[in-house]
mmCIF file of C-alpha atoms in Angstrom:
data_model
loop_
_atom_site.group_PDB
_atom_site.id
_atom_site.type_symbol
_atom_site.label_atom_id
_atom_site.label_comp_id
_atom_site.label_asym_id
_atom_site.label_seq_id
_atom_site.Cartn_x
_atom_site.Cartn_y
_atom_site.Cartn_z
ATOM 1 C CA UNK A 165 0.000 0.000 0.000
ATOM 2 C CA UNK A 166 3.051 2.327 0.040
ATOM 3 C CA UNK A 167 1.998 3.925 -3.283
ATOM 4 C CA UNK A 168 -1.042 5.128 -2.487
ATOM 5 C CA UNK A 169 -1.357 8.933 -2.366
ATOM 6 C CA UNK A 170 -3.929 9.180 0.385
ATOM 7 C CA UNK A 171 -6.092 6.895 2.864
ATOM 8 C CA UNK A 172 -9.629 7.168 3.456
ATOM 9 C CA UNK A 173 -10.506 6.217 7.508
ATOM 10 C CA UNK A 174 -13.960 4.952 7.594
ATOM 11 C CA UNK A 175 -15.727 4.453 10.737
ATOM 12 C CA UNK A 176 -18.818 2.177 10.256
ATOM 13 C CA UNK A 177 -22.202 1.961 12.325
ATOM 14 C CA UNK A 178 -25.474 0.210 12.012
ATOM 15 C CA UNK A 179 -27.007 3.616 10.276
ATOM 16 C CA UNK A 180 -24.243 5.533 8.967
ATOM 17 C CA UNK A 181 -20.515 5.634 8.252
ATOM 18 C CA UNK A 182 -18.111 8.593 8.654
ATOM 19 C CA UNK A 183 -15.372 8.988 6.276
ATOM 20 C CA UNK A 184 -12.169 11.148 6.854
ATOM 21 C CA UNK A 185 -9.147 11.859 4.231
ATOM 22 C CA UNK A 186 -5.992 11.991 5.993
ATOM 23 C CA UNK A 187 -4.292 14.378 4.016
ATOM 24 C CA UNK A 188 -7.280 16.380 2.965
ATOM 25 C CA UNK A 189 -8.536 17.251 6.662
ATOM 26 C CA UNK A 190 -11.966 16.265 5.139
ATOM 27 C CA UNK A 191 -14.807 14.704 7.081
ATOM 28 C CA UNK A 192 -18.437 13.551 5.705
ATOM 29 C CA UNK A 193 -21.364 11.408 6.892
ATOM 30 C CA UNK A 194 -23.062 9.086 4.647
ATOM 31 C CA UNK A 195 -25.840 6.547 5.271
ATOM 32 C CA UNK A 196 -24.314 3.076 5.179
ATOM 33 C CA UNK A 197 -26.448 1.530 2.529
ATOM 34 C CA UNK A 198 -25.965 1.557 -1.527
ATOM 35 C CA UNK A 199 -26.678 5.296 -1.910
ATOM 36 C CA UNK A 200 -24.641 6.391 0.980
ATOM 37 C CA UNK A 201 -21.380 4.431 -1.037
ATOM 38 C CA UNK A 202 -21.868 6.107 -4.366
ATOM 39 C CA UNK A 203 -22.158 9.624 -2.548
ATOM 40 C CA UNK A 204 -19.168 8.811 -0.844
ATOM 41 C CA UNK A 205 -16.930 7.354 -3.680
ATOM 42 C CA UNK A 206 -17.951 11.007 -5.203
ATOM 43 C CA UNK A 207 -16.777 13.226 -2.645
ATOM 44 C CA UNK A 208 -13.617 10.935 -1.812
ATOM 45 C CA UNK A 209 -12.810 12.028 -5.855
ATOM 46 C CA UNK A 210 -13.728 15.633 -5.400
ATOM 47 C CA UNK A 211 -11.758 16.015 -1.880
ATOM 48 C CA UNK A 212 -8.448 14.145 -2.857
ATOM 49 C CA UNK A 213 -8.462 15.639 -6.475
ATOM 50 C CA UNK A 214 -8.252 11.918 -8.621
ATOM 51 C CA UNK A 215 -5.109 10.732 -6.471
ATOM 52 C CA UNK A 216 -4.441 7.124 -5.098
ATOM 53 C CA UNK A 217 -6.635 6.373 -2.366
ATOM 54 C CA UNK A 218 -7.391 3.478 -0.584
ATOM 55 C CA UNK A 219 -9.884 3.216 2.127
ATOM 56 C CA UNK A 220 -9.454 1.424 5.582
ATOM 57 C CA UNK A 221 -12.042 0.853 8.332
ATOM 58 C CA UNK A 222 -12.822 -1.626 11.330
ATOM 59 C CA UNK A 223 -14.062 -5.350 10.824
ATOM 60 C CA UNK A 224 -18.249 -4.443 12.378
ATOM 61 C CA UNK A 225 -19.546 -7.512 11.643
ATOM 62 C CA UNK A 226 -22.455 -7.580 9.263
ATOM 63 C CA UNK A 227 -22.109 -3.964 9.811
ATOM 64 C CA UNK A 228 -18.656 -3.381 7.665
ATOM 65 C CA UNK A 229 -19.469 -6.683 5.407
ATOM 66 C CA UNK A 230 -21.846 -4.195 3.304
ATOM 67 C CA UNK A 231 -19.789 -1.877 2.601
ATOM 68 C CA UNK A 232 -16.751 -4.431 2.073
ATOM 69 C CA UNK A 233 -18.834 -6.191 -0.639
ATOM 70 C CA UNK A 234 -19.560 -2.810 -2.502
ATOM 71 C CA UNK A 235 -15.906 -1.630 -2.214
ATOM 72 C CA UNK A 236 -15.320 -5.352 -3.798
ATOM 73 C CA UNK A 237 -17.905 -5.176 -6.432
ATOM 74 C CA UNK A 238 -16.123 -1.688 -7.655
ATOM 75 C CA UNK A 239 -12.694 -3.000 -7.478
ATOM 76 C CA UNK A 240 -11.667 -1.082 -4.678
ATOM 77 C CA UNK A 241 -8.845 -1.318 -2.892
ATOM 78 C CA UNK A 242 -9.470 -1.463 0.604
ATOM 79 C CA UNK A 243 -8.077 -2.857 4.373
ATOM 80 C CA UNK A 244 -10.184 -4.719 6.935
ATOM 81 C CA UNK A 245 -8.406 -4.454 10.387
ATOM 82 C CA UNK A 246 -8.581 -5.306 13.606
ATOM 83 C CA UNK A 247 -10.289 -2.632 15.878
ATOM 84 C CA UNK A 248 -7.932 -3.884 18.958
ATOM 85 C CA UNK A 249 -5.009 -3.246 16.209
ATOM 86 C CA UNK A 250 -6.387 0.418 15.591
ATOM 87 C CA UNK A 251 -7.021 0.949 19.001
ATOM 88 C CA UNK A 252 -3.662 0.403 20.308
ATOM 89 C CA UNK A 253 -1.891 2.482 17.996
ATOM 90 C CA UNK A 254 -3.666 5.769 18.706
ATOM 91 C CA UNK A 255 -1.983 6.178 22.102
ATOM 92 C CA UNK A 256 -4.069 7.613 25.165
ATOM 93 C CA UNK A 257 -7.214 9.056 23.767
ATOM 94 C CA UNK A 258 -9.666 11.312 26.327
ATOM 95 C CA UNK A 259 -12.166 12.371 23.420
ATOM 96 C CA UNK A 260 -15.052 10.042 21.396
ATOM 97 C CA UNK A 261 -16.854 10.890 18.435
ATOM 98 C CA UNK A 262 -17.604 9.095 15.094
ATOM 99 C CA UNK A 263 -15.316 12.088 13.066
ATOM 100 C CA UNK A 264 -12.510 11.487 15.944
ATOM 101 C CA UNK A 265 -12.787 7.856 14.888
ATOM 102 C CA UNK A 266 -12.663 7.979 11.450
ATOM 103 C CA UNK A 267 -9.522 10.045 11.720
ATOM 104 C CA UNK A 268 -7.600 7.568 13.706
ATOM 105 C CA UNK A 269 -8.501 5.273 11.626
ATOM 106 C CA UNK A 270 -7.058 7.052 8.583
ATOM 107 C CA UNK A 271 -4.243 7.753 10.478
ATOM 108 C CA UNK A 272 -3.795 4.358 11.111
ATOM 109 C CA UNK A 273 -3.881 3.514 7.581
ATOM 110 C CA UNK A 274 -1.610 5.841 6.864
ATOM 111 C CA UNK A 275 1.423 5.244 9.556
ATOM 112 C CA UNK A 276 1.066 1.522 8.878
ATOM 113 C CA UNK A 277 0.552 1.830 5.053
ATOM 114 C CA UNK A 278 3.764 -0.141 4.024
ATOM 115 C CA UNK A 279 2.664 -2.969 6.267
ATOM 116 C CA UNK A 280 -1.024 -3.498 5.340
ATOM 117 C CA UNK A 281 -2.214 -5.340 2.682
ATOM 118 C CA UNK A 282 -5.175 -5.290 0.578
ATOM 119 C CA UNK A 283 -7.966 -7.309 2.235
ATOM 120 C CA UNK A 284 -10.363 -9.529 -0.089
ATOM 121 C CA UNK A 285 -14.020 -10.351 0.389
ATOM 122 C CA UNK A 286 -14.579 -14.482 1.342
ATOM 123 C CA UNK A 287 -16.394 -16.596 -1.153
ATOM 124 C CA UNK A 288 -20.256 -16.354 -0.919
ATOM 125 C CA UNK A 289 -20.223 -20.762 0.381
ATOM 126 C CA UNK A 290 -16.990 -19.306 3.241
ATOM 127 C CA UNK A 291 -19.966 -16.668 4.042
ATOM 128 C CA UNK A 292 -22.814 -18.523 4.638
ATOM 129 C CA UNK A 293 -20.471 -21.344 6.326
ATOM 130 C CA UNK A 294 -19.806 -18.710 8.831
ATOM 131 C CA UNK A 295 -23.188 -17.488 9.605
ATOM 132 C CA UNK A 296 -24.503 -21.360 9.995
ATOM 133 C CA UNK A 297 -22.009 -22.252 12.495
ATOM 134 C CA UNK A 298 -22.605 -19.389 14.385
ATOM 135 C CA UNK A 299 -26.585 -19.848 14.282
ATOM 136 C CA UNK A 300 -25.792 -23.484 15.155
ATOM 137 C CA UNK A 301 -23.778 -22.519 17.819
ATOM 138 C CA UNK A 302 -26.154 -20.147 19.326
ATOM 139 C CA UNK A 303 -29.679 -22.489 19.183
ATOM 140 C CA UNK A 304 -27.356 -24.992 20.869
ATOM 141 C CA UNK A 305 -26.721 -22.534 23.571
ATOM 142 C CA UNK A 306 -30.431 -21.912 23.714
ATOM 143 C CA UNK A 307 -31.575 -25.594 23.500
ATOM 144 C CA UNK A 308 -28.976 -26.573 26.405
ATOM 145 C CA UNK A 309 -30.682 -23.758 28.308
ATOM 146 C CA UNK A 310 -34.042 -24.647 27.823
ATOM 147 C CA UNK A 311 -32.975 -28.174 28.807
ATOM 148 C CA UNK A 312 -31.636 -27.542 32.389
ATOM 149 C CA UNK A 313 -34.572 -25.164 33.025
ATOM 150 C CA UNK A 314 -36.754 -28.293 32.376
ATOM 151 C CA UNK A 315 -34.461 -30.379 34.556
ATOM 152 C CA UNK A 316 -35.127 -28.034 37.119
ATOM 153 C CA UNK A 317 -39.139 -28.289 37.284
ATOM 154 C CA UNK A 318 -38.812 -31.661 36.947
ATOM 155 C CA UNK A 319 -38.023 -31.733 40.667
ATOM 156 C CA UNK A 320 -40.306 -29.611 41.902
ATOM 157 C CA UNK A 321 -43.302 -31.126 40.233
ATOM 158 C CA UNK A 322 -45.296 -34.102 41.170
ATOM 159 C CA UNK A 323 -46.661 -34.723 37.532
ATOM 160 C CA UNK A 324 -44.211 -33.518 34.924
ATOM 161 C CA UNK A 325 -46.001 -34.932 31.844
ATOM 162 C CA UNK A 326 -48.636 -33.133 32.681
ATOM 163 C CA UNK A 327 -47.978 -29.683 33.559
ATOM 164 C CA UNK A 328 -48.318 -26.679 30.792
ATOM 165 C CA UNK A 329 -44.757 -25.518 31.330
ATOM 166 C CA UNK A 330 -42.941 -29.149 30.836
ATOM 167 C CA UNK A 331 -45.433 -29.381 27.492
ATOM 168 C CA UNK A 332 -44.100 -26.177 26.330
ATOM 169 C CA UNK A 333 -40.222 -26.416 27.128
ATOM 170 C CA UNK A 334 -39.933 -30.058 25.816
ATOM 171 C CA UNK A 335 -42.114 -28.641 22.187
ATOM 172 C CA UNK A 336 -39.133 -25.907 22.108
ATOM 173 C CA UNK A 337 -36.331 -28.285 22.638
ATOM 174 C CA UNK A 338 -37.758 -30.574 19.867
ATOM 175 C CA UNK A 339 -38.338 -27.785 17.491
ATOM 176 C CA UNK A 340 -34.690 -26.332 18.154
ATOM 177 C CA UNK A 341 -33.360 -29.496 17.915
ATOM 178 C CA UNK A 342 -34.887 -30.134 14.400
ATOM 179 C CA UNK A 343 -34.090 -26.693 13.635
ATOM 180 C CA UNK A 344 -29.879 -27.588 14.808
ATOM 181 C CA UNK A 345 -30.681 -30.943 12.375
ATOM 182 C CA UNK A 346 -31.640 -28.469 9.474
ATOM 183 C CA UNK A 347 -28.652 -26.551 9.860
ATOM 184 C CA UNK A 348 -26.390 -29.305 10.086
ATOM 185 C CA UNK A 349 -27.791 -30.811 6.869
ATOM 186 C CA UNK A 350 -27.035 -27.338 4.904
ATOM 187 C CA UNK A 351 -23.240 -27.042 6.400
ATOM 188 C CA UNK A 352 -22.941 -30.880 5.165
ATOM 189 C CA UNK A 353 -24.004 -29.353 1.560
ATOM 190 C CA UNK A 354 -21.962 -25.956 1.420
ATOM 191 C CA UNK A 355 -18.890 -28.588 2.223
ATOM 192 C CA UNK A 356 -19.681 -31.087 -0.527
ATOM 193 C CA UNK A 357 -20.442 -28.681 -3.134
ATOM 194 C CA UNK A 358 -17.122 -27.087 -2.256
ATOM 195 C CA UNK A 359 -14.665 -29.832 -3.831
ATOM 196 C CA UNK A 360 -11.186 -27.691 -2.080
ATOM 197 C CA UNK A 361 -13.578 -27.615 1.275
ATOM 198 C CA UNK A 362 -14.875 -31.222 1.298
ATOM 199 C CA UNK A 363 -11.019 -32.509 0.147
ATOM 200 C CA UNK A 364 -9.761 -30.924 3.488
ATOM 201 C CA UNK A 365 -12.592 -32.054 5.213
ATOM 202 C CA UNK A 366 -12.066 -35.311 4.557
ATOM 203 C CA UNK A 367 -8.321 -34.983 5.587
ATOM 204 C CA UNK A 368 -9.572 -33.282 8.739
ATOM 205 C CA UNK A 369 -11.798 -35.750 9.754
ATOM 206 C CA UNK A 370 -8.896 -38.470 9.691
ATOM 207 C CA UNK A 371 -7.559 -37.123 12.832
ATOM 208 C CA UNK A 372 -8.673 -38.648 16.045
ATOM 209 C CA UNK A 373 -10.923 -36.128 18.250
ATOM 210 C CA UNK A 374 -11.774 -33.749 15.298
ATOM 211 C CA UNK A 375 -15.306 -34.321 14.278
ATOM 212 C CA UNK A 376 -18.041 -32.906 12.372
ATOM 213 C CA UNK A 377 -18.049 -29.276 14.403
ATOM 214 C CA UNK A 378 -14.505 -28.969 14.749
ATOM 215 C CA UNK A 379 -13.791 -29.645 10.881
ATOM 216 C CA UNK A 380 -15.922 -27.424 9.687
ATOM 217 C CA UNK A 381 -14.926 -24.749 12.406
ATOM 218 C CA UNK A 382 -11.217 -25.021 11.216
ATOM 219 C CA UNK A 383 -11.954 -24.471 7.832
ATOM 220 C CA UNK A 384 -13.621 -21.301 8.237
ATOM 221 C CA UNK A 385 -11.565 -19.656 10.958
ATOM 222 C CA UNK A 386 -8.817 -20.939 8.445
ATOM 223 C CA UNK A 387 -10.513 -19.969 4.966
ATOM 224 C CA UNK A 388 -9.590 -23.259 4.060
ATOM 225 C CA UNK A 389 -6.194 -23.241 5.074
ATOM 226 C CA UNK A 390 -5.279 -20.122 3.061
ATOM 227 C CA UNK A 391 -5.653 -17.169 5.741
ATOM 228 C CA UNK A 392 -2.388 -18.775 7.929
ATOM 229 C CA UNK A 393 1.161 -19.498 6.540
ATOM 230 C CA UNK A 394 1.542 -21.934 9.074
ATOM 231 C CA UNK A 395 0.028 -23.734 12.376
ATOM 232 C CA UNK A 396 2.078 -21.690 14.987
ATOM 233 C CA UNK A 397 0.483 -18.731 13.017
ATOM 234 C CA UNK A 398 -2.972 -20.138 13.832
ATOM 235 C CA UNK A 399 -2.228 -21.363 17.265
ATOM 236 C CA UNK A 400 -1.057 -17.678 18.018
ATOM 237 C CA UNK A 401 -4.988 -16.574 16.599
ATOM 238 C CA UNK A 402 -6.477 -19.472 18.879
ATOM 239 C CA UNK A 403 -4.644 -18.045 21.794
ATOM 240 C CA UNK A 404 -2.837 -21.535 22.852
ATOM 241 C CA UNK A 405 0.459 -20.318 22.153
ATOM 242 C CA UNK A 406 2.904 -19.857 24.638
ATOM 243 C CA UNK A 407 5.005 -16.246 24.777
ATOM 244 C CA UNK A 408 8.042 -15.481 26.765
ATOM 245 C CA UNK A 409 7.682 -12.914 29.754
ATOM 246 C CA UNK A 410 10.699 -11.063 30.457
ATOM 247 C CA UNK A 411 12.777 -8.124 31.712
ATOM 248 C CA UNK A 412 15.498 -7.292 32.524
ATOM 249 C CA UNK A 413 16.996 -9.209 35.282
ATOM 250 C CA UNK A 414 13.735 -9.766 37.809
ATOM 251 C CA UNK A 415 11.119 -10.603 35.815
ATOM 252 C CA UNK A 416 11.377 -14.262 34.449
ATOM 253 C CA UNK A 417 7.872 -15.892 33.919
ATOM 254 C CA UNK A 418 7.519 -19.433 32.345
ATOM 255 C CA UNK A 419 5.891 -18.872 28.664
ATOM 256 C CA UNK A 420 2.145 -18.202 29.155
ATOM 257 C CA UNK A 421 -0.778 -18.295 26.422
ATOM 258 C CA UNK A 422 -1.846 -14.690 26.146
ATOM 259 C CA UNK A 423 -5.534 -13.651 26.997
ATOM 260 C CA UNK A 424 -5.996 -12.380 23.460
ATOM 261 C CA UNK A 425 -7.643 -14.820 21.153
ATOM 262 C CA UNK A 426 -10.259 -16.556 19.409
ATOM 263 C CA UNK A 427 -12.047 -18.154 22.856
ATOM 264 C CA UNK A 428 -14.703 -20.281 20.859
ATOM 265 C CA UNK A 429 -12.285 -21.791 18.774
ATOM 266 C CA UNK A 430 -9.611 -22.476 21.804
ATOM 267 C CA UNK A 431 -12.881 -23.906 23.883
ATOM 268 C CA UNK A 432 -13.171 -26.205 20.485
ATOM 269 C CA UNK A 433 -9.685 -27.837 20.630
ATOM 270 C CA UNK A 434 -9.970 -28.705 24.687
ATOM 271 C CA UNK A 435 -12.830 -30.121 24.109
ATOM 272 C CA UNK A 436 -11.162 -32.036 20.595
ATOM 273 C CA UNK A 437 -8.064 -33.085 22.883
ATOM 274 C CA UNK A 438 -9.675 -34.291 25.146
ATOM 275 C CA UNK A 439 -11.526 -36.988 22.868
ATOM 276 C CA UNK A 440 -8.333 -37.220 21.233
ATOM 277 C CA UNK A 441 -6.075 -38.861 24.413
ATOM 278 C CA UNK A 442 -8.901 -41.054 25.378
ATOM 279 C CA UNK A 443 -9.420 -42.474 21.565
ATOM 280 C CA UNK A 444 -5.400 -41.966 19.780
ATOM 281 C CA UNK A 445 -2.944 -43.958 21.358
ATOM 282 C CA UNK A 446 0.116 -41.664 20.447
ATOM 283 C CA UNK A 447 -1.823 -38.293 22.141
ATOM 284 C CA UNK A 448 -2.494 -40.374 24.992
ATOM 285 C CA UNK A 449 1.168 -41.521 25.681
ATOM 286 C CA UNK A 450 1.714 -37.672 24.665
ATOM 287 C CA UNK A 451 0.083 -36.411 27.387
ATOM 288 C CA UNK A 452 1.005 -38.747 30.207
ATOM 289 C CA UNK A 453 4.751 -37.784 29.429
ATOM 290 C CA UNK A 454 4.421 -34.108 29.807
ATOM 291 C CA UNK A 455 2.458 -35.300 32.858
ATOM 292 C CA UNK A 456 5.388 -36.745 33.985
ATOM 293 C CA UNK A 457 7.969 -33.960 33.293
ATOM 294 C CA UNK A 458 5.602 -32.199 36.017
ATOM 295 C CA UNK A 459 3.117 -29.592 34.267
ATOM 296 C CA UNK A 460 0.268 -29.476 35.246
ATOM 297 C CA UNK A 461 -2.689 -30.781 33.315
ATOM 298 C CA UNK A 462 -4.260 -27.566 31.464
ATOM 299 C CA UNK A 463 -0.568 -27.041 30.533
ATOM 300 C CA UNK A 464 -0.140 -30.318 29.344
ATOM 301 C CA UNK A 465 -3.895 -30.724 27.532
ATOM 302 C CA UNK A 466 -2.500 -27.327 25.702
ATOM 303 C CA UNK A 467 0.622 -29.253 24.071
ATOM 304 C CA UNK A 468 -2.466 -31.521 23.101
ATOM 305 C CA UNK A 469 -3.861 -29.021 21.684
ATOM 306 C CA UNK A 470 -1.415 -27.995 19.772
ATOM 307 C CA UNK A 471 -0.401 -31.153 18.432
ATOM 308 C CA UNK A 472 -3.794 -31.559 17.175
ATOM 309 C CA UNK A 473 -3.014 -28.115 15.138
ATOM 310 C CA UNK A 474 -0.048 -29.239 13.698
ATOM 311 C CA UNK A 475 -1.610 -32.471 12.747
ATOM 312 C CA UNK A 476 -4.279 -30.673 10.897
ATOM 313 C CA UNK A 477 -1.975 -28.171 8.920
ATOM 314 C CA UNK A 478 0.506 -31.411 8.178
ATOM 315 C CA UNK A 479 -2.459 -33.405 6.318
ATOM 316 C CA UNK A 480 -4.246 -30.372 4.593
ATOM 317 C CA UNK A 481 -1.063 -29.620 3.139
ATOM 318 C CA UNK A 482 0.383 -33.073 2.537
ATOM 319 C CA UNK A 483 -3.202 -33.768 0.840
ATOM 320 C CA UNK A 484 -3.084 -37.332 2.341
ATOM 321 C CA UNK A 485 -5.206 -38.522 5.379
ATOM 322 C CA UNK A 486 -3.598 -39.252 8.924
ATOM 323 C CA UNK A 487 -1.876 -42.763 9.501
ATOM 324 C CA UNK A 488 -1.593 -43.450 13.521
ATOM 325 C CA UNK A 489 1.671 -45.499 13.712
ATOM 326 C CA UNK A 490 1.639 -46.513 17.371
ATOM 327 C CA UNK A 491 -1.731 -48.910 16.788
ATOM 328 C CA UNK A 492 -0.818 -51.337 19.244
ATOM 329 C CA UNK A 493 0.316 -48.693 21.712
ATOM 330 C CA UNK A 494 -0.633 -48.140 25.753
#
């Protein structure tokens, strides 16, 4: 991005967005919808006089993905980043506004500009991956609910099968269930129809303790193995990777995941290792050795974890499914 002449800092709301040039000094509020994106691609022209620009704003959600896809459509260069990223590089600020935003945004885009790279819109299937899983993973949240709040009146009532409430709860948690089902079904097509996707499914599901969820889950946090260069990249993004902790001549902590991190995905591959040293012989022996060199078990279900990681990166890109060679093993 070093040749571009100016940066645009967009900051982007559920209503409207707020656009700054860095150079220019310029601010302007648009409505974040079609016609507020054509207005602004006309006043970005007028206000930096036909030079280079490239815009940069915050990744919103379904919020930014709009505007992303239009910038895409037109051929636009643009950069996605982090708001924690953004954040961190502005230094101590007292003040909050949507124009004070924007600008430290652009300012951002500008200070970092030899860094950045131009960010690309996923696939319409990565898409609507993402939004199942995350629908799946919410009715499952709300079925589990539902299903201890029935446990619960269970107790206190004499005649269970009987009573309006138990009728009603146990109707939901069928109809969410069926609903999970549904969704399930779809993801199973989106992968399938996908021949890259299903090929590194397949792959993926060779690996003791990674199952349908999991899979699918590393493919999209992955973009099917093309977002990291490498697993210790991704294990950094799932937060299991352990950093020194240093100075000088006082401070000398043993290497500690940091806080920052994807937490669903992390809460994914405990639960995945965990399968994986009661059902893969060679995890299992794994893990009972770094129990012996004395960590303690989260430390030592985190090497699991990471293992499993590796494993998954090592088939995708060896393109051949995983071959346990300790069979017979204790």
């Amino acid at each position: 991005m070093k040749n571009y002449k100016e940066v645009v800092g967009i900051d982007v709301s559920k209503k409207k967005i707020d656009a700054y040039c860095y150079h220019a000094q310029s601010h302007k509020e648009f409505k974040n919808d079609i016609v507020g994106y054509k207005s602004l691609i006309k006043w970005v022209l007028k206000a930096t006089k036909g030079v280079d620009v490239f815009y940069c704003f915050e990744n919103t959600g379904y919020y930014s993905l709009k505007f992303a896809l239009y910038l895409h459509s037109q051929k636009i260069v643009y950069v996605e980043e982090s708001p924690l990223k953004i954040k961190r590089s502005s230094g101590i600020v007292k003040e909050k506004t949507d124009r004070l935003d924007a600008s430290l945004i652009a300012r951002y885009g500008w200070i970092y500009r030899e860094e950045l790279s131009p960010s690309t819109v996923k696939s319409t299937a990565h898409l609507e991956l993402g939004r199942l899983l995350a629908l799946r993973d919410q009715l499952v949240r709300n079925n589990a609910g539902l299903k201890e709040t029935l446990k619960e009146m269970k107790v206190f009532l004499t005649s269970a099968t009987t009573d309006a409430g138990c009728i009603s709860l146990k109707r939901s948690i069928d109809y969410l269930s069926k609903q999970v089902k549904s969704i399930e079904i779809r993801i199973e097509e989106l992968i399938f129809e996908d021949s890259s996707m299903y090929k590194n499914y397949e792959l993926l599901s060779s690996l003791k303790g990674v199952g349908f969820v999991v899979a699918c889950q590393l493919i999209y946090h992955t973009g099917n193995f093309t977002r990291f260069d490498n697993w210790r990249s991704f294990s950094s993004y799932c937060g299991t990777a352990p950093f020194a902790h240093e100075s000088g001549t006082s401070i000398r902590r043993r290497k500690q995941c940091h806080y920052l991190g994807d937490r669903k995905m992390k809460s994914l591959l405990s639960m995945a290792s965990v399968s994986a040293i009661q059902h893969d012989s060679e995890l299992r022996m794994y893990y009972k050795r770094k129990l012996a060199e004395g960590k303690d078990k989260m430390l030592a279900i985190n090497n699991v974890r990471n293992k499993l990681i590796s494993r998954a990166f090592a088939v995708v890109k060896r393109g051949t499914p995983y071959v346990v060679l300790q069979q017979h093993a204790a």
